[in-house]
Coordinates of N, CA and C in Angstrom, one line a residue:
X1 N 44.0 16.2 -23.9 CA 43.4 14.9 -23.4 C 42.0 15.3 -22.8
X2 N 42.0 16.3 -21.9 CA 40.8 16.7 -21.2 C 39.7 17.1 -22.3
X3 N 40.1 17.9 -23.3 CA 39.2 18.3 -24.3 C 38.6 17.2 -25.1
X4 N 39.5 16.2 -25.4 CA 39.0 15.0 -26.1 C 38.0 14.2 -25.3
X5 N 38.3 14.0 -24.0 CA 37.4 13.3 -23.1 C 36.1 14.1 -22.9
X6 N 36.2 15.4 -22.9 CA 35.0 16.2 -22.8 C 34.0 16.1 -23.9
X7 N 34.5 15.7 -25.1 CA 33.7 15.5 -26.3 C 33.3 14.0 -26.4
X8 N 34.2 13.1 -26.1 CA 33.9 11.7 -26.3 C 33.0 11.1 -25.3
X9 N 33.2 11.5 -24.0 CA 32.3 10.9 -22.9 C 30.9 11.2 -23.1
X10 N 30.5 12.5 -23.3 CA 29.0 12.7 -23.5 C 28.5 12.0 -24.8
X11 N 29.3 11.9 -25.8 CA 28.9 11.2 -27.0 C 28.7 9.7 -26.8
X12 N 29.6 9.1 -26.0 CA 29.5 7.7 -25.7 C 28.3 7.4 -24.8
X13 N 28.0 8.4 -23.9 CA 26.9 8.3 -23.0 C 25.6 8.3 -23.8
X14 N 25.5 9.2 -24.8 CA 24.3 9.3 -25.6 C 24.1 8.1 -26.5
X15 N 25.2 7.5 -27.0 CA 25.1 6.3 -27.8 C 24.6 5.1 -26.9
X16 N 25.1 5.1 -25.7 CA 24.7 4.0 -24.8 C 23.2 4.1 -24.4
X17 N 22.7 5.3 -24.2 CA 21.3 5.5 -23.9 C 20.4 5.0 -25.1
X18 N 20.8 5.4 -26.3 CA 20.1 5.0 -27.5 C 20.1 3.5 -27.7
X19 N 21.2 2.9 -27.5 CA 21.4 1.4 -27.8 C 20.9 0.5 -26.7
X20 N 20.5 1.0 -25.6 CA 20.1 0.1 -24.5 C 18.8 -0.6 -24.9
X21 N 18.6 -1.8 -24.3 CA 17.4 -2.6 -24.6 C 16.3 -2.2 -23.6
X22 N 15.0 -2.4 -24.1 CA 13.9 -2.1 -23.2 C 13.8 -3.1 -22.1
X23 N 13.2 -2.7 -21.0 CA 13.0 -3.6 -19.8 C 11.9 -4.6 -20.2
X24 N 12.1 -5.9 -20.0 CA 11.1 -6.9 -20.4 C 9.9 -6.8 -19.3
X25 N 8.7 -6.9 -19.8 CA 7.5 -6.8 -19.0 C 6.7 -8.0 -19.3
X26 N 6.3 -8.7 -18.2 CA 5.4 -9.9 -18.4 C 3.9 -9.4 -18.2
X27 N 3.1 -9.8 -19.1 CA 1.7 -9.4 -19.0 C 1.0 -10.1 -17.9
X28 N 1.3 -11.4 -17.7 CA 0.6 -12.1 -16.6 C 1.6 -13.2 -16.1
X29 N 1.5 -13.5 -14.8 CA 2.4 -14.5 -14.2 C 1.9 -15.9 -14.6
X30 N 2.8 -16.9 -14.7 CA 2.4 -18.2 -14.9 C 1.6 -18.7 -13.7
X31 N 0.7 -19.7 -13.9 CA -0.2 -20.1 -12.8 C 0.6 -20.6 -11.5
X32 N 1.8 -21.2 -11.7 CA 2.6 -21.7 -10.6 C 3.2 -20.6 -9.8
X33 N 3.4 -19.4 -10.3 CA 3.9 -18.3 -9.6 C 2.9 -17.3 -9.0
X34 N 1.7 -17.4 -9.6 CA 0.7 -16.4 -9.2 C 0.1 -16.9 -7.8
X35 N -0.1 -16.0 -6.9 CA -0.6 -16.3 -5.6 C -2.1 -16.7 -5.7
X36 N -2.4 -17.7 -5.0 CA -3.8 -18.1 -4.9 C -4.6 -17.3 -3.9
X37 N -5.2 -16.3 -4.3 CA -5.9 -15.4 -3.3 C -7.3 -16.0 -2.9
X38 N -7.6 -15.9 -1.7 CA -8.9 -16.3 -1.2 C -10.0 -15.3 -1.7
X39 N -11.1 -15.9 -2.0 CA -12.2 -15.0 -2.6 C -12.9 -14.3 -1.5
X40 N -12.7 -13.0 -1.5 CA -13.4 -12.1 -0.6 C -14.4 -11.3 -1.4
X41 N -15.5 -12.0 -1.8 CA -16.4 -11.4 -2.8 C -17.3 -10.3 -2.3
X42 N -17.8 -10.3 -1.1 CA -18.7 -9.4 -0.6 C -18.1 -8.0 -0.3
X43 N -18.4 -7.0 -1.0 CA -17.9 -5.7 -0.7 C -18.7 -5.0 0.4
X44 N -18.1 -4.7 1.5 CA -18.8 -4.0 2.6 C -19.0 -2.5 2.3
X45 N -17.9 -1.9 1.9 CA -17.9 -0.5 1.5 C -16.7 -0.2 0.7
X46 N -16.7 0.9 -0.1 CA -15.6 1.4 -0.9 C -15.6 2.9 -0.7
X47 N -14.4 3.4 -0.3 CA -14.3 4.9 -0.1 C -13.1 5.4 -0.8
X48 N -13.3 6.5 -1.5 CA -12.2 7.2 -2.2 C -11.7 8.4 -1.4
X49 N -12.4 8.8 -0.3 CA -12.1 10.0 0.4 C -11.5 9.7 1.8
X50 N -11.0 8.5 2.0 CA -10.5 8.1 3.3 C -9.0 8.6 3.5
X51 N -8.3 8.9 2.5 CA -6.9 9.3 2.6 C -6.7 10.8 2.2
X52 N -6.6 11.7 3.2 CA -6.4 13.1 2.8 C -5.1 13.4 2.1
X53 N -5.2 14.0 1.0 CA -4.0 14.4 0.2 C -3.5 13.2 -0.6
X54 N -4.1 12.1 -0.7 CA -3.7 10.9 -1.4 C -4.8 10.5 -2.3
X55 N -4.5 9.9 -3.5 CA -5.5 9.3 -4.3 C -5.5 7.8 -4.2
X56 N -6.1 7.4 -3.1 CA -6.1 5.9 -2.7 C -7.6 5.6 -2.5
X57 N -8.0 4.5 -3.2 CA -9.4 4.0 -3.0 C -9.3 2.8 -2.0
X58 N -10.1 2.8 -1.0 CA -10.0 1.8 0.0 C -11.3 1.0 -0.1
X59 N -11.2 -0.4 -0.1 CA -12.3 -1.3 -0.2 C -12.2 -2.3 0.9
X60 N -13.3 -2.4 1.7 CA -13.4 -3.3 2.8 C -14.3 -4.5 2.3
X61 N -13.7 -5.7 2.4 CA -14.4 -6.9 1.9 C -14.6 -7.9 3.0
X62 N -15.6 -8.8 2.9 CA -15.9 -9.8 3.9 C -16.2 -11.1 3.2
X63 N -15.8 -12.2 3.7 CA -16.1 -13.5 3.1 C -17.2 -14.2 4.0
X64 N -17.5 -15.5 3.6 CA -18.6 -16.2 4.3 C -18.2 -16.6 5.7
X65 N -16.9 -16.7 6.0 CA -16.4 -17.1 7.3 C -16.2 -15.8 8.2
X66 N -16.7 -14.7 7.7 CA -16.6 -13.4 8.5 C -15.2 -12.9 8.6
X67 N -14.3 -13.3 7.8 CA -13.0 -12.7 7.7 C -13.1 -11.4 7.0
X68 N -12.3 -10.4 7.4 CA -12.4 -9.1 6.8 C -11.0 -8.7 6.3
X69 N -11.0 -8.2 5.1 CA -9.8 -7.7 4.5 C -10.0 -6.3 3.9
X70 N -8.9 -5.6 3.8 CA -8.9 -4.2 3.2 C -8.1 -4.3 2.0
X71 N -8.5 -3.7 0.9 CA -7.8 -3.6 -0.3 C -7.6 -2.1 -0.6
X72 N -6.3 -1.7 -1.0 CA -6.0 -0.4 -1.4 C -5.7 -0.3 -2.9
X73 N -6.3 0.6 -3.6 CA -6.0 0.8 -5.0 C -5.4 2.2 -5.1
X74 N -4.3 2.3 -5.7 CA -3.6 3.6 -5.9 C -2.9 3.6 -7.3
X75 N -2.6 4.8 -7.7 CA -2.0 5.0 -9.0 C -0.6 5.7 -8.9
X76 N -0.4 6.7 -8.1 CA 0.8 7.5 -8.1 C 1.5 7.5 -6.8
X77 N 1.6 6.4 -6.1 CA 2.3 6.3 -4.9 C 3.7 5.7 -5.2
X78 N 4.7 6.5 -5.2 CA 6.1 6.0 -5.5 C 7.0 6.2 -4.3
X79 N 6.8 5.3 -3.4 CA 7.7 5.3 -2.2 C 8.3 3.8 -2.1
X80 N 9.5 3.7 -1.6 CA 10.0 2.3 -1.5 C 9.6 1.6 -0.2
X81 N 9.4 0.3 -0.3 CA 9.1 -0.6 0.8 C 8.0 -0.1 1.7
X82 N 6.8 0.1 1.2 CA 5.7 0.6 2.0 C 4.9 -0.5 2.6
X83 N 4.8 -0.4 4.0 CA 4.0 -1.4 4.7 C 2.7 -0.7 5.2
X84 N 1.7 -1.5 5.4 CA 0.4 -1.0 5.9 C 0.2 -1.5 7.3
X85 N -0.2 -0.6 8.2 CA -0.4 -0.9 9.6 C -1.8 -0.4 10.0
X86 N -2.4 -1.1 11.0 CA -3.7 -0.7 11.6 C -3.3 -0.1 12.9
X87 N -3.7 1.1 13.2 CA -3.4 1.8 14.5 C -4.7 2.1 15.1
X88 N -5.0 1.5 16.3 CA -6.2 1.8 17.0 C -6.2 3.1 17.6
X89 N -7.4 3.7 17.7 CA -7.5 5.1 18.3 C -7.9 6.1 17.4
X90 N -8.2 7.3 17.9 CA -8.7 8.4 17.1 C -7.8 9.6 17.0
X91 N -6.5 9.3 17.1 CA -5.5 10.4 17.2 C -5.7 11.2 15.9
X92 N -5.8 12.5 16.0 CA -6.1 13.3 14.8 C -4.8 13.5 14.0
X93 N -3.6 13.5 14.6 CA -2.4 13.7 13.9 C -1.4 12.7 14.2
X94 N -1.0 11.9 13.2 CA 0.0 10.9 13.3 C 1.3 11.3 12.6
X95 N 2.4 11.6 13.3 CA 3.6 12.0 12.6 C 4.6 10.8 12.5
X96 N 4.5 9.8 13.4 CA 5.4 8.7 13.4 C 4.5 7.4 13.6
X97 N 5.1 6.3 13.4 CA 4.4 5.0 13.5 C 4.0 4.8 15.0
X98 N 2.7 4.7 15.3 CA 2.2 4.5 16.7 C 2.8 3.2 17.3
X99 N 2.9 3.2 18.6 CA 3.4 2.0 19.3 C 2.4 0.9 19.2
X100 N 1.2 1.2 19.2 CA 0.1 0.1 19.1 C -0.2 -0.3 17.7
X101 N 0.5 0.1 16.7 CA 0.2 -0.2 15.3 C 0.5 -1.7 15.1
X102 N -0.4 -2.3 14.3 CA -0.3 -3.7 13.9 C 0.0 -3.9 12.4
X103 N 1.0 -4.6 12.1 CA 1.3 -4.8 10.7 C 0.2 -5.7 10.0
X104 N -0.3 -5.1 8.8 CA -1.3 -5.8 8.0 C -0.6 -6.5 6.9
X105 N 0.5 -5.9 6.3 CA 1.2 -6.5 5.2 C 1.9 -5.4 4.4
X106 N 2.5 -5.9 3.3 CA 3.2 -5.0 2.4 C 2.1 -4.4 1.4
X107 N 2.3 -3.1 1.1 CA 1.4 -2.4 0.2 C 1.6 -2.9 -1.2
X108 N 0.5 -3.4 -1.8 CA 0.5 -3.9 -3.2 C -0.9 -3.5 -3.7
X109 N -0.9 -3.1 -4.9 CA -2.2 -2.7 -5.5 C -3.2 -3.8 -5.5
X110 N -4.4 -3.6 -4.8 CA -5.5 -4.5 -4.7 C -5.2 -5.8 -4.1
X111 N -4.1 -5.9 -3.2 CA -3.8 -7.1 -2.5 C -4.7 -7.1 -1.2
X112 N -5.3 -8.2 -0.9 CA -6.1 -8.3 0.3 C -5.2 -8.3 1.6
X113 N -5.5 -7.4 2.5 CA -4.7 -7.3 3.8 C -5.7 -7.6 4.9
X114 N -5.5 -8.8 5.6 CA -6.5 -9.2 6.6 C -6.4 -8.3 7.8
X115 N -7.6 -8.0 8.4 CA -7.7 -7.3 9.7 C -8.1 -8.3 10.7
X116 N -7.3 -8.3 11.8 CA -7.5 -9.3 12.9 C -8.9 -9.1 13.6
X117 N -9.4 -10.1 14.1 CA -10.7 -10.1 14.7 C -10.7 -9.1 15.9
X118 N -9.7 -9.1 16.7 CA -9.7 -8.3 17.9 C -9.5 -6.8 17.6
X119 N -9.2 -6.5 16.4 CA -9.1 -5.1 16.0 C -10.4 -4.5 15.5
X120 N -11.4 -5.3 15.5 CA -12.7 -4.8 15.0 C -13.5 -4.2 16.1
X121 N -14.5 -3.4 15.7 CA -15.4 -2.7 16.7 C -14.7 -1.6 17.5
X122 N -13.6 -1.2 17.0 CA -12.9 -0.1 17.7 C -12.4 0.9 16.5
X123 N -12.4 2.1 16.8 CA -12.0 3.1 15.8 C -10.5 3.0 15.6
X124 N -10.1 3.2 14.4 CA -8.7 3.1 14.1 C -8.4 3.7 12.7
X125 N -7.1 3.7 12.4 CA -6.6 4.3 11.1 C -5.7 3.3 10.4
X126 N -5.6 3.4 9.1 CA -4.6 2.7 8.3 C -3.4 3.7 8.2
X127 N -2.2 3.1 8.4 CA -1.0 4.0 8.3 C -0.1 3.3 7.3
X128 N 0.3 4.1 6.3 CA 1.3 3.7 5.3 C 2.7 4.1 5.8
X129 N 3.6 3.2 6.0 CA 4.9 3.5 6.5 C 6.0 3.0 5.5
X130 N 6.9 3.9 5.1 CA 8.0 3.5 4.2 C 9.1 3.0 5.1
X131 N 9.4 1.7 4.9 CA 10.5 1.1 5.7 C 11.9 1.6 5.3
X132 N 12.0 1.9 4.0 CA 13.3 2.4 3.5 C 13.6 3.8 4.0
X133 N 12.6 4.7 4.0 CA 12.7 6.1 4.4 C 12.5 6.3 5.9
X134 N 12.0 5.3 6.6 CA 11.6 5.4 8.0 C 10.7 6.6 8.2
X135 N 9.6 6.7 7.4 CA 8.7 7.8 7.4 C 7.3 7.4 7.2
X136 N 6.4 8.1 7.8 CA 4.9 7.8 7.5 C 4.6 8.5 6.2
X137 N 4.1 7.7 5.2 CA 3.7 8.1 3.9 C 2.3 8.7 3.9
X138 N 1.4 8.0 4.6 CA 0.0 8.5 4.6 C -0.7 7.9 5.8
X139 N -1.8 8.6 6.2 CA -2.6 8.2 7.3 C -4.1 8.4 6.9
X140 N -4.9 7.3 7.0 CA -6.3 7.4 6.6 C -7.1 8.2 7.7
X141 N -8.3 8.5 7.4 CA -9.2 9.0 8.4 C -9.6 7.9 9.3
X142 N -10.1 8.2 10.5 CA -10.5 7.2 11.4 C -11.8 6.5 11.0
X143 N -11.9 5.2 11.1 CA -13.1 4.4 10.8 C -13.2 3.2 11.7
X144 N -14.3 2.6 11.7 CA -14.6 1.4 12.5 C -14.9 0.2 11.6
X145 N -14.2 -0.9 11.9 CA -14.6 -2.2 11.2 C -15.5 -2.9 12.0
X146 N -16.8 -3.0 11.6 CA -17.8 -3.6 12.4 C -17.8 -5.1 12.3
X147 N -18.0 -5.7 13.5 CA -18.1 -7.2 13.6 C -19.5 -7.6 13.4
X148 N -19.8 -8.6 12.6 CA -21.1 -9.1 12.4 C -21.4 -10.2 13.4

C-alpha cells in the first residue's frame, strides 16, 4: 500500500500541476473601478539614488494648489502589506518604525502619497514598513520637502 501511494501521489501531483488553469489577468480596470487620481503634473524632482540597497525611484510632484505628493516606482520589492511612513529627523540608522512616523499610505507602484503641510521644511526620511512581517523593509536617505 505504501509503495503504491509512493508512486501514485507524485504522479497525481504532476498531473494536477500540468492540468491547472492559468491565473486570469485584467489588462486595465473598468472606469467604474479605477481610482480617479488627482493630477499632480509638475515634477519637482526625481531621484533614483534615495534608497540605499533598493532599486526604487522616488518622484516628488506638486499641483497648482501647492499640494505635494511622493510617488515610488519599484520593480523587485516582494514584501507583504508594505506601508509608507514619513519620519522627521536625520537619524542615520533606523532599525524599527520611529515613534514620530506619519502614515502616508499603502505602497503601490506610482500611487501618489500626499505629504502633510506641517511635515514640510524639515528633514525627514521615507520608511517602508511591512505590516505582515513587523519589520522595516527600507529607509530612504534624509531629504527636505520645501514649501513654496
